[in-house]
PDB file of C-alpha atoms in Angstrom:
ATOM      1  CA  UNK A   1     212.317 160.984  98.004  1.00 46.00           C
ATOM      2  CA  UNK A   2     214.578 163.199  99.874  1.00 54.00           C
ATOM      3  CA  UNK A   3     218.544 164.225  98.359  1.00 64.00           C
ATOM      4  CA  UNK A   4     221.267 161.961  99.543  1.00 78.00           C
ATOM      5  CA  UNK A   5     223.810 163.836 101.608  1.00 80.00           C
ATOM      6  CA  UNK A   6     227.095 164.312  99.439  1.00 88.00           C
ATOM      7  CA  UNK A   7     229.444 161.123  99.914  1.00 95.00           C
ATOM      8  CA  UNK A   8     232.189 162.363 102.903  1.00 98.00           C
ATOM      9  CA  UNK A   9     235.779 163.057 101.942  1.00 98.00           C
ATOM     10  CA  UNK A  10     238.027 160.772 102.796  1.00 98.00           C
ATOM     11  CA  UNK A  11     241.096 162.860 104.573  1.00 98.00           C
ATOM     12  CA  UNK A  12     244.297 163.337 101.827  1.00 98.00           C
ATOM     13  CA  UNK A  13     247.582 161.477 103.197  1.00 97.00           C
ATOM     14  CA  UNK A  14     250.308 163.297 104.345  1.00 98.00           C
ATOM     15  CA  UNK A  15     253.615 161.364 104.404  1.00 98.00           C
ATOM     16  CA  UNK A  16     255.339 163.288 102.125  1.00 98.00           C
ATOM     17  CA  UNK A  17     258.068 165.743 101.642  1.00 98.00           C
ATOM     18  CA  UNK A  18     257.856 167.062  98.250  1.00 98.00           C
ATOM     19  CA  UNK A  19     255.448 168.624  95.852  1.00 99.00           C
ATOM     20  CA  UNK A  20     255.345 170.324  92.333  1.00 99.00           C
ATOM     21  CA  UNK A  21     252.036 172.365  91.440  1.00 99.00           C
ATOM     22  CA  UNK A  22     251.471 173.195  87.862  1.00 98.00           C
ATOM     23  CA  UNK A  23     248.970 175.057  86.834  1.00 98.00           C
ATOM     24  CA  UNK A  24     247.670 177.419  84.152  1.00 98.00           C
ATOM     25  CA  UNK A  25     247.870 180.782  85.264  1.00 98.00           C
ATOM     26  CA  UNK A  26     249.156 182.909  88.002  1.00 98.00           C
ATOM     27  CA  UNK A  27     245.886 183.070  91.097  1.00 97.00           C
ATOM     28  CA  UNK A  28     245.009 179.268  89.718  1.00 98.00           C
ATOM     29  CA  UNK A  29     246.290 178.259  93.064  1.00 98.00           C
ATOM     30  CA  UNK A  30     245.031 180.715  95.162  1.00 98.00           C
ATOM     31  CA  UNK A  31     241.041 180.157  94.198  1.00 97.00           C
ATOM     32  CA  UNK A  32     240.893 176.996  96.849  1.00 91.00           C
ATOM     33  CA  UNK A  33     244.591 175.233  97.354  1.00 98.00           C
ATOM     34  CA  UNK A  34     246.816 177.761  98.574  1.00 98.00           C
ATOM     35  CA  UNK A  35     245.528 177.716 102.048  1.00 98.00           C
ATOM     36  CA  UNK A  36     246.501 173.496 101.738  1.00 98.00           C
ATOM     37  CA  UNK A  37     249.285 174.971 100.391  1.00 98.00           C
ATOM     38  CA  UNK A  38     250.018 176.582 103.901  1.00 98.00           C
ATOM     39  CA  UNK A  39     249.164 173.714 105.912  1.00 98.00           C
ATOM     40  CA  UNK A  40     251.554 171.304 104.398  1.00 98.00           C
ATOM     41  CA  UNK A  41     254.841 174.049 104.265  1.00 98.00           C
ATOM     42  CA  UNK A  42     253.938 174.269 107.771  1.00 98.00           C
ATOM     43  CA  UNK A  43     254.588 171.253 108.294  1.00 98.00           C
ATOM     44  CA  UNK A  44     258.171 171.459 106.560  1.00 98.00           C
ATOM     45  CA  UNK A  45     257.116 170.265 103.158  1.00 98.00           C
ATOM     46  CA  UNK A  46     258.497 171.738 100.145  1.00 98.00           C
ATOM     47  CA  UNK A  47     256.394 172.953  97.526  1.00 98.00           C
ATOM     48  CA  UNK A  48     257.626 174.654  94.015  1.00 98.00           C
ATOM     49  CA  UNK A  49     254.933 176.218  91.946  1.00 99.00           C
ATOM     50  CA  UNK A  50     254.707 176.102  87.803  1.00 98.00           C
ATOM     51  CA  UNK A  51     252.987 178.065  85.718  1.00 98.00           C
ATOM     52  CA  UNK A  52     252.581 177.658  82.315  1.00 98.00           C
ATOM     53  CA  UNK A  53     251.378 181.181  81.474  1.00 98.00           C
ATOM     54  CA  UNK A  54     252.053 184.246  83.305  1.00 98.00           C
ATOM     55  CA  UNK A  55     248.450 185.408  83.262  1.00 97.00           C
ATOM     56  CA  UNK A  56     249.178 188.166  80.652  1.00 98.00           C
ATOM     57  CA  UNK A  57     245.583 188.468  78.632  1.00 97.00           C
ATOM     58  CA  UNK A  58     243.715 187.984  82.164  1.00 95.00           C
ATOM     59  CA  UNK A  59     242.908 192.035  82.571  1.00 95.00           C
ATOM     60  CA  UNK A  60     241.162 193.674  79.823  1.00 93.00           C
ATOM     61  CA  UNK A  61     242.149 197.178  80.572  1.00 92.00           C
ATOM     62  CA  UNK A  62     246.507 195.723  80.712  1.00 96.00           C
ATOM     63  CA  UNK A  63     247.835 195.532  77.610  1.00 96.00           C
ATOM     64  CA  UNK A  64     249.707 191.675  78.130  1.00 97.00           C
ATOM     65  CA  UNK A  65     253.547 192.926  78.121  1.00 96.00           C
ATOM     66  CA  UNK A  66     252.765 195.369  80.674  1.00 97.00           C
ATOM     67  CA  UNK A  67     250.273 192.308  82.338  1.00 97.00           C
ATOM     68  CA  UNK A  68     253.057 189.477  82.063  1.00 97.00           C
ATOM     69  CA  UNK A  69     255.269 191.564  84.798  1.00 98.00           C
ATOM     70  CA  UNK A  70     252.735 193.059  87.231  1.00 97.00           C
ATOM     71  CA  UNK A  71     250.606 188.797  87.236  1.00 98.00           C
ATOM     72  CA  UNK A  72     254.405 187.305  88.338  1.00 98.00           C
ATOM     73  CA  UNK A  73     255.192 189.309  90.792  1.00 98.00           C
ATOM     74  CA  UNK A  74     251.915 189.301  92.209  1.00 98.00           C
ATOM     75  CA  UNK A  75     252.275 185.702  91.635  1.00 98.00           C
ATOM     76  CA  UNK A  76     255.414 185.287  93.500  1.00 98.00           C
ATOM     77  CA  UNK A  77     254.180 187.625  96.555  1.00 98.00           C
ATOM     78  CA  UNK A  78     251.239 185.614  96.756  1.00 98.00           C
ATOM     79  CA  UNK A  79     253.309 182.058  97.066  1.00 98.00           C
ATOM     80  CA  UNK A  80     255.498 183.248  99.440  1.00 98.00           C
ATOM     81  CA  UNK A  81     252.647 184.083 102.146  1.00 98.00           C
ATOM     82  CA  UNK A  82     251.828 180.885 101.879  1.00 98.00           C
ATOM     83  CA  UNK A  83     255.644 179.355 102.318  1.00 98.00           C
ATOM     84  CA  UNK A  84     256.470 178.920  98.538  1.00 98.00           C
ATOM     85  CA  UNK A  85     259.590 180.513  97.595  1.00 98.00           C
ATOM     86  CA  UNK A  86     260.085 178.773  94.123  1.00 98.00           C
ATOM     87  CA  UNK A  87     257.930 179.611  91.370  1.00 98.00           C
ATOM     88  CA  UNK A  88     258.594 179.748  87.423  1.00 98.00           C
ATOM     89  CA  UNK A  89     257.054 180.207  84.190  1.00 98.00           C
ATOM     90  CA  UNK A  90     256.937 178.118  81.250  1.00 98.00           C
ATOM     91  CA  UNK A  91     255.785 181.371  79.351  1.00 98.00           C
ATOM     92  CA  UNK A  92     252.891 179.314  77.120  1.00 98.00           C
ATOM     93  CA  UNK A  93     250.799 181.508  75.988  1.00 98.00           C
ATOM     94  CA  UNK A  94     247.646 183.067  78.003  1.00 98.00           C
ATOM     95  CA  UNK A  95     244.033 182.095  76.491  1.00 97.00           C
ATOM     96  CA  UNK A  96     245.706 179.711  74.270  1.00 98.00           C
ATOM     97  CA  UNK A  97     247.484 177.054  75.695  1.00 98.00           C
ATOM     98  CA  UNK A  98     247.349 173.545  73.867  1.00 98.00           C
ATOM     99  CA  UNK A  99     247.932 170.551  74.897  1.00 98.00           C
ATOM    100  CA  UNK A 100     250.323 168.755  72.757  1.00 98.00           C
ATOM    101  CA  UNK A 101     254.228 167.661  73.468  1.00 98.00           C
ATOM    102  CA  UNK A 102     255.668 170.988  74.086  1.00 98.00           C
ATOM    103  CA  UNK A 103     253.412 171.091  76.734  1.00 98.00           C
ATOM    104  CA  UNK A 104     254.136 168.276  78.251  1.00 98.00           C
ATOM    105  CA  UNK A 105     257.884 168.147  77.558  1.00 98.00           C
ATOM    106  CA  UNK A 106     258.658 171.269  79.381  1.00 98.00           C
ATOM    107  CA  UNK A 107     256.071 169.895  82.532  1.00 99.00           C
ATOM    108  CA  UNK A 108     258.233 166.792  82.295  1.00 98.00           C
ATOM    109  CA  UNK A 109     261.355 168.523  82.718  1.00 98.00           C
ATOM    110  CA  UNK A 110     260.237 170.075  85.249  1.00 98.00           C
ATOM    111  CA  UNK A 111     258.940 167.224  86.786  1.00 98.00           C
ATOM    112  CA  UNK A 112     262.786 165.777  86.560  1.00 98.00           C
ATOM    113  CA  UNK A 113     264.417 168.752  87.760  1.00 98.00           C
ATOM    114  CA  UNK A 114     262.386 169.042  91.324  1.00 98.00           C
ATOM    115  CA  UNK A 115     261.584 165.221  91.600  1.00 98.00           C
ATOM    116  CA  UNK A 116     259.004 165.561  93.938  1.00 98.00           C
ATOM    117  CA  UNK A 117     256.436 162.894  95.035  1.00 98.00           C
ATOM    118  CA  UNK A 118     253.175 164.432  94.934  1.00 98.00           C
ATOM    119  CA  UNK A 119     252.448 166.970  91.369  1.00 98.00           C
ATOM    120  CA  UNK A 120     249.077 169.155  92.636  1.00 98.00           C
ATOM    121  CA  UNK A 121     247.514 170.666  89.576  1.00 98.00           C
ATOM    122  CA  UNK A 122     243.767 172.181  89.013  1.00 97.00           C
ATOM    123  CA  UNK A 123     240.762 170.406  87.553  1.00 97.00           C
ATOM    124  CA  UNK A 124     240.958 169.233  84.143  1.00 97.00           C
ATOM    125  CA  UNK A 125     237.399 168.071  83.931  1.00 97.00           C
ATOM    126  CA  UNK A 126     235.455 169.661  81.005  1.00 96.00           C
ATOM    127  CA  UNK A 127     233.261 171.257  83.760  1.00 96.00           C
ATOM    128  CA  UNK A 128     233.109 172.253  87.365  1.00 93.00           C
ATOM    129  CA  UNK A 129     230.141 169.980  88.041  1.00 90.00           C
ATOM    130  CA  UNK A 130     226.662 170.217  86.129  1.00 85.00           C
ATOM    131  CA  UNK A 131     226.862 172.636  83.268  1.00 87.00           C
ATOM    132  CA  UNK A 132     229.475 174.801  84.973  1.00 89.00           C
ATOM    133  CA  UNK A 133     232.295 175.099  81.744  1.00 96.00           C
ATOM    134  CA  UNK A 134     235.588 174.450  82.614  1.00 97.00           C
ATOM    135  CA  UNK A 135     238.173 177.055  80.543  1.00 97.00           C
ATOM    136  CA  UNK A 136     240.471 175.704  78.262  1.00 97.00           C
ATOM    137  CA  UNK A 137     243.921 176.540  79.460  1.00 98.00           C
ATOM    138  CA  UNK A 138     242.965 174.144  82.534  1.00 98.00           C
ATOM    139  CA  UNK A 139     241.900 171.838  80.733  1.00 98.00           C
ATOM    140  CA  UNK A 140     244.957 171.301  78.377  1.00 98.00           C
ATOM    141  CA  UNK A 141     247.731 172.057  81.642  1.00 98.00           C
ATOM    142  CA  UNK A 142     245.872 169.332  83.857  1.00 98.00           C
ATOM    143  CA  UNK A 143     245.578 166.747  81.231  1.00 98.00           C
ATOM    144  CA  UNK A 144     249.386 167.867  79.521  1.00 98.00           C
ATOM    145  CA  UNK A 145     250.315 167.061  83.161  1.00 98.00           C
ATOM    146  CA  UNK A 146     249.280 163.971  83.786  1.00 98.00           C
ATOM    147  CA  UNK A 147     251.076 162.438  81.098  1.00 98.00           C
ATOM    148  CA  UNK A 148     254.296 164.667  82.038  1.00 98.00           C
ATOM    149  CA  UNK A 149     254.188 163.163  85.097  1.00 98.00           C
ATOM    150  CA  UNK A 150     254.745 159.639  83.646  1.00 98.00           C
ATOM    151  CA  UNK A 151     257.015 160.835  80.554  1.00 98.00           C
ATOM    152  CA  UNK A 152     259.594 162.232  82.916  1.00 98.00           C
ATOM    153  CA  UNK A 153     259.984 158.912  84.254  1.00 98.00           C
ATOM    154  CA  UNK A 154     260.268 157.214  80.859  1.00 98.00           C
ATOM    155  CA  UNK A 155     264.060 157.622  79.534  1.00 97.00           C
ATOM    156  CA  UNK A 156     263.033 157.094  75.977  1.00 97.00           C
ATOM    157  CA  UNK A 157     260.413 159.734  75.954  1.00 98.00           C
ATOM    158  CA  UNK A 158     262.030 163.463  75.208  1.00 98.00           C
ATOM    159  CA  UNK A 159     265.454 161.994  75.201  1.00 97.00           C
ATOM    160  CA  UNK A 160     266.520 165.518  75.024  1.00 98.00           C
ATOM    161  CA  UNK A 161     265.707 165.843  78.199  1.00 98.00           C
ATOM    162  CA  UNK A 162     268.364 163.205  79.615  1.00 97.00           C
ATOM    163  CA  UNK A 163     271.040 165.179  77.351  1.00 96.00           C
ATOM    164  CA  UNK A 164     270.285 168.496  78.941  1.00 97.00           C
ATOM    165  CA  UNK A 165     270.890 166.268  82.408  1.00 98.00           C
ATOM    166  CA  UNK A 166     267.943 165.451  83.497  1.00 98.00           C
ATOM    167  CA  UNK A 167     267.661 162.408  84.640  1.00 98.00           C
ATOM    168  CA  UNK A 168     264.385 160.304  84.408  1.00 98.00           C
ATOM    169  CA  UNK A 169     262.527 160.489  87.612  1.00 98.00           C
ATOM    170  CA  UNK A 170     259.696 157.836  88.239  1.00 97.00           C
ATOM    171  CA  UNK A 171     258.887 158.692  91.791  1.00 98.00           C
ATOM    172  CA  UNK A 172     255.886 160.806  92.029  1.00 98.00           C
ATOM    173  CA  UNK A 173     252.967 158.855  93.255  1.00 98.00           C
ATOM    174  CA  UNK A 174     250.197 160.665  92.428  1.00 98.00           C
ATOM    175  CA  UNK A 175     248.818 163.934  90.724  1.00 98.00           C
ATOM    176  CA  UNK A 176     245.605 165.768  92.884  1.00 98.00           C
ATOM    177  CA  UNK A 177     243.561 167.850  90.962  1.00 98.00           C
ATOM    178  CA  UNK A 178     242.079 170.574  93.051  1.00 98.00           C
ATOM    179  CA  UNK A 179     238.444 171.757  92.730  1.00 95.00           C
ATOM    180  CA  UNK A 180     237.790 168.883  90.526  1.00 97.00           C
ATOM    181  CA  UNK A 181     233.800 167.408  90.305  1.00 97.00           C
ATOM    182  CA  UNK A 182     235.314 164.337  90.478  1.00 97.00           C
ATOM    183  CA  UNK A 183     236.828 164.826  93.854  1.00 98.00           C
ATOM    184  CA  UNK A 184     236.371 162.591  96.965  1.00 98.00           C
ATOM    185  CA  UNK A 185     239.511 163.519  99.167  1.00 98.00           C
ATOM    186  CA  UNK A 186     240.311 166.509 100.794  1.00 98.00           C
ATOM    187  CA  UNK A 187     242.466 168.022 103.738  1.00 98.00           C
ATOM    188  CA  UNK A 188     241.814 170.475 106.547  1.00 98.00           C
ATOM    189  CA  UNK A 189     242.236 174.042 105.832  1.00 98.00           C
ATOM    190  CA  UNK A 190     240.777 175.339 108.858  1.00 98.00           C
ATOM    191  CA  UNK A 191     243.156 176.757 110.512  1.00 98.00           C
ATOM    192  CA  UNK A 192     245.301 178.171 107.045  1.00 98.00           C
ATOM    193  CA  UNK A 193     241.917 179.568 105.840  1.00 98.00           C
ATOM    194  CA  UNK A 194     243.245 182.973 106.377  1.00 98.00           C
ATOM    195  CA  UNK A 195     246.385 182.390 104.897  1.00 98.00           C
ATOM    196  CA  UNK A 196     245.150 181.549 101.609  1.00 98.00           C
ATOM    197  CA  UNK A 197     242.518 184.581 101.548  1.00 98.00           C
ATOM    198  CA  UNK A 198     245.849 186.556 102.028  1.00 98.00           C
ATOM    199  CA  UNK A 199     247.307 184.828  99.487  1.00 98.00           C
ATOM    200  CA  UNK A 200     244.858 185.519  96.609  1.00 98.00           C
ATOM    201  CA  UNK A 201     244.097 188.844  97.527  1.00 98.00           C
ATOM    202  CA  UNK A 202     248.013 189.976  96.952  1.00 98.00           C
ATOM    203  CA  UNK A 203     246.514 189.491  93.310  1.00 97.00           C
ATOM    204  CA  UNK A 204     245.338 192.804  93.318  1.00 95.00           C
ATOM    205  CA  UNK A 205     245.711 194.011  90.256  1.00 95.00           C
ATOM    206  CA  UNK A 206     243.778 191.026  88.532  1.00 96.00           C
ATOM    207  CA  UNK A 207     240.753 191.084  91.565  1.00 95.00           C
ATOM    208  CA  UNK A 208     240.437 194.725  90.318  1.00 92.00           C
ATOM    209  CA  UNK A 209     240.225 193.614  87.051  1.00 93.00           C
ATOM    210  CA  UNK A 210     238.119 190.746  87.363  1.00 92.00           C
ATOM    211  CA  UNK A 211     235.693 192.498  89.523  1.00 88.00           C
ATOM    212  CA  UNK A 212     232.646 190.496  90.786  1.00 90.00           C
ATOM    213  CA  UNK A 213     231.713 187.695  93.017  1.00 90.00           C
ATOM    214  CA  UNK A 214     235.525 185.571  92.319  1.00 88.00           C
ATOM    215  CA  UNK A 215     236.918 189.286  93.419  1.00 91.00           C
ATOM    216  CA  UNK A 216     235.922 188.871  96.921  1.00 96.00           C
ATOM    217  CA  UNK A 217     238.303 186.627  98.194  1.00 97.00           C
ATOM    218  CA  UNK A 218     237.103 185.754 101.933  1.00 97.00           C
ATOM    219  CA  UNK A 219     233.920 185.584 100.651  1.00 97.00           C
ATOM    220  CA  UNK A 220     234.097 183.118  97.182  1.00 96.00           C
ATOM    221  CA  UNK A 221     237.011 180.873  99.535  1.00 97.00           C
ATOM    222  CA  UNK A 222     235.024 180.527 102.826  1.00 98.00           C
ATOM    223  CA  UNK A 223     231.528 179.576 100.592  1.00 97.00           C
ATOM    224  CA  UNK A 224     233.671 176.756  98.679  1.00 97.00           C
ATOM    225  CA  UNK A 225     235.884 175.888 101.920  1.00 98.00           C
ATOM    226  CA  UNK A 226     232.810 175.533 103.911  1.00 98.00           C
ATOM    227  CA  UNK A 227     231.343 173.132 101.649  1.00 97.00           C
ATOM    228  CA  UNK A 228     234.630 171.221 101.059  1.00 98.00           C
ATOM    229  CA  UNK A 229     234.557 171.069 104.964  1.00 98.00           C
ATOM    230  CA  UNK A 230     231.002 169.947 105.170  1.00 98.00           C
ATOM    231  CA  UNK A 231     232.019 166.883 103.246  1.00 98.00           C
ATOM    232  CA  UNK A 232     234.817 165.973 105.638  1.00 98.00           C
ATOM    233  CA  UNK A 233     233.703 166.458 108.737  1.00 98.00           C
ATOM    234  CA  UNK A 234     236.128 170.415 109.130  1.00 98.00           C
ATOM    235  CA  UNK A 235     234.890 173.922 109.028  1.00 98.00           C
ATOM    236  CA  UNK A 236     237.185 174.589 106.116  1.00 98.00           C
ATOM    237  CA  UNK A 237     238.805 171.833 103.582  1.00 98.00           C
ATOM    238  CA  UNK A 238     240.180 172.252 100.152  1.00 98.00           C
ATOM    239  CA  UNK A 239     239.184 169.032  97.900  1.00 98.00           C
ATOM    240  CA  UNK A 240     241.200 166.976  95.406  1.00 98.00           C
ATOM    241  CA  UNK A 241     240.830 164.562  92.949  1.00 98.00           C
ATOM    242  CA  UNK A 242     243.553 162.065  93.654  1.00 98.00           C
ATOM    243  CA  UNK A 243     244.980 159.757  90.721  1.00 98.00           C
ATOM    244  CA  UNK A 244     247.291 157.749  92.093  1.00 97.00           C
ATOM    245  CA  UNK A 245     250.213 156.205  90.240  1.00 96.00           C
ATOM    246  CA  UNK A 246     252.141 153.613  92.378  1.00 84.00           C
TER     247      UNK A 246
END
């Protein structure tokens, strides 16, 4: 019996104005949202971006102090060519993030500073699909921000919070994981496909580094955009898991 064809996407919705991403590392965005990223500041929505580490034991031959410096501003270049001119860092440690409440309490402060509606973060799945291992700093941000999202609108969870000022905030609707096996959304890239190539290769230093098949940019985007966009009917798409919460 002949393979079933994948299920389609269904397209992501758009009426929105506001988004936090928070991710692990510094280039997390770039490898398959940031040209979604593009599409929706183009459209005049604001997007901040958190990240919990600054990518400082990513390249073997950087010593991390030296690492920490050169992955943020690469970092911050790379937002901004896609229309993101807020990012910070939580400064969790590289390699060895864990989930646990000072995770998720500084996530949830976040969450209450920017108030947005929609928090994008990366795939928190223990794999990519089939035996493809998922690393563990994903793992622990993605699942440390889903329940962030719903502690920062819970006043009696990190009260501290409220006495620094920061006021509960209940309004985010839902929290898309990108790249996630478990997607079945996605939006458009097509025409932002070359704006998020641009936007992970102004990570330079750590391509160099990395070396390999994820250090071609056009070339590892456009094979995973092109099968995104296969599912939803677009030359290029980026996919999301979508978990809504309203």
């Amino acid at each position: 019996m002949a393979d079933q064809a994948p299920t389609p996407y269904e397209p992501l919705g758009e009426d929105w104005l506001t988004a936090l991403a928070v991710v692990a590392h510094p280039d997390d965005m770039e490898y398959g949202a940031a040209a979604a990223v593009a599409r929706w500041t183009s459209q005049g929505k604001r997007i901040v971006y958190v990240m919990a580490t600054s990518g400082e034991a990513g390249i073997d031959g950087i010593d991390p102090e030296t690492c920490r410096r050169v992955r943020e501003e690469e970092q911050i270049t790379s937002a901004a060519l896609v229309g993101v001119d807020t990012v910070e860092f939580l400064g969790h440690p590289d390699g060895v993030v864990e989930y646990g409440l000072p995770l998720r309490r500084d996530i949830a402060r976040a969450v209450r500073r920017h108030r947005p509606e929609i928090v994008i973060t990366t795939n928190f799945r223990e794999t990519y699909g089939g035996s493809w291992p998922n690393q563990a700093d994903h793992i622990a941000v993605g699942r440390a921000t889903l329940d962030a999202v719903r502690d920062a609108g819970n006043r009696w969870v990190f009260r501290e919070l409220t006495e620094e000022g920061h006021e509960p905030w209940d309004g985010v609707r839902a929290v898309w994981a990108a790249g996630s096996p478990d997607a079945a959304h996605a939006v458009d890239t097509t025409d932002f496909f070359d704006a998020g190539v641009a936007s992970l290769k102004a990570h330079r230093a750590y391509l160099d580094g990395l070396g390999g098949d994820m250090a071609d940019a056009a070339g590892f985007l456009g094979t995973f955009g092109r099968m995104a966009g296969e599912r939803l009917g677009t030359r290029y798409a980026s996919s999301f898991e979508v978990v809504p919460l309203r």
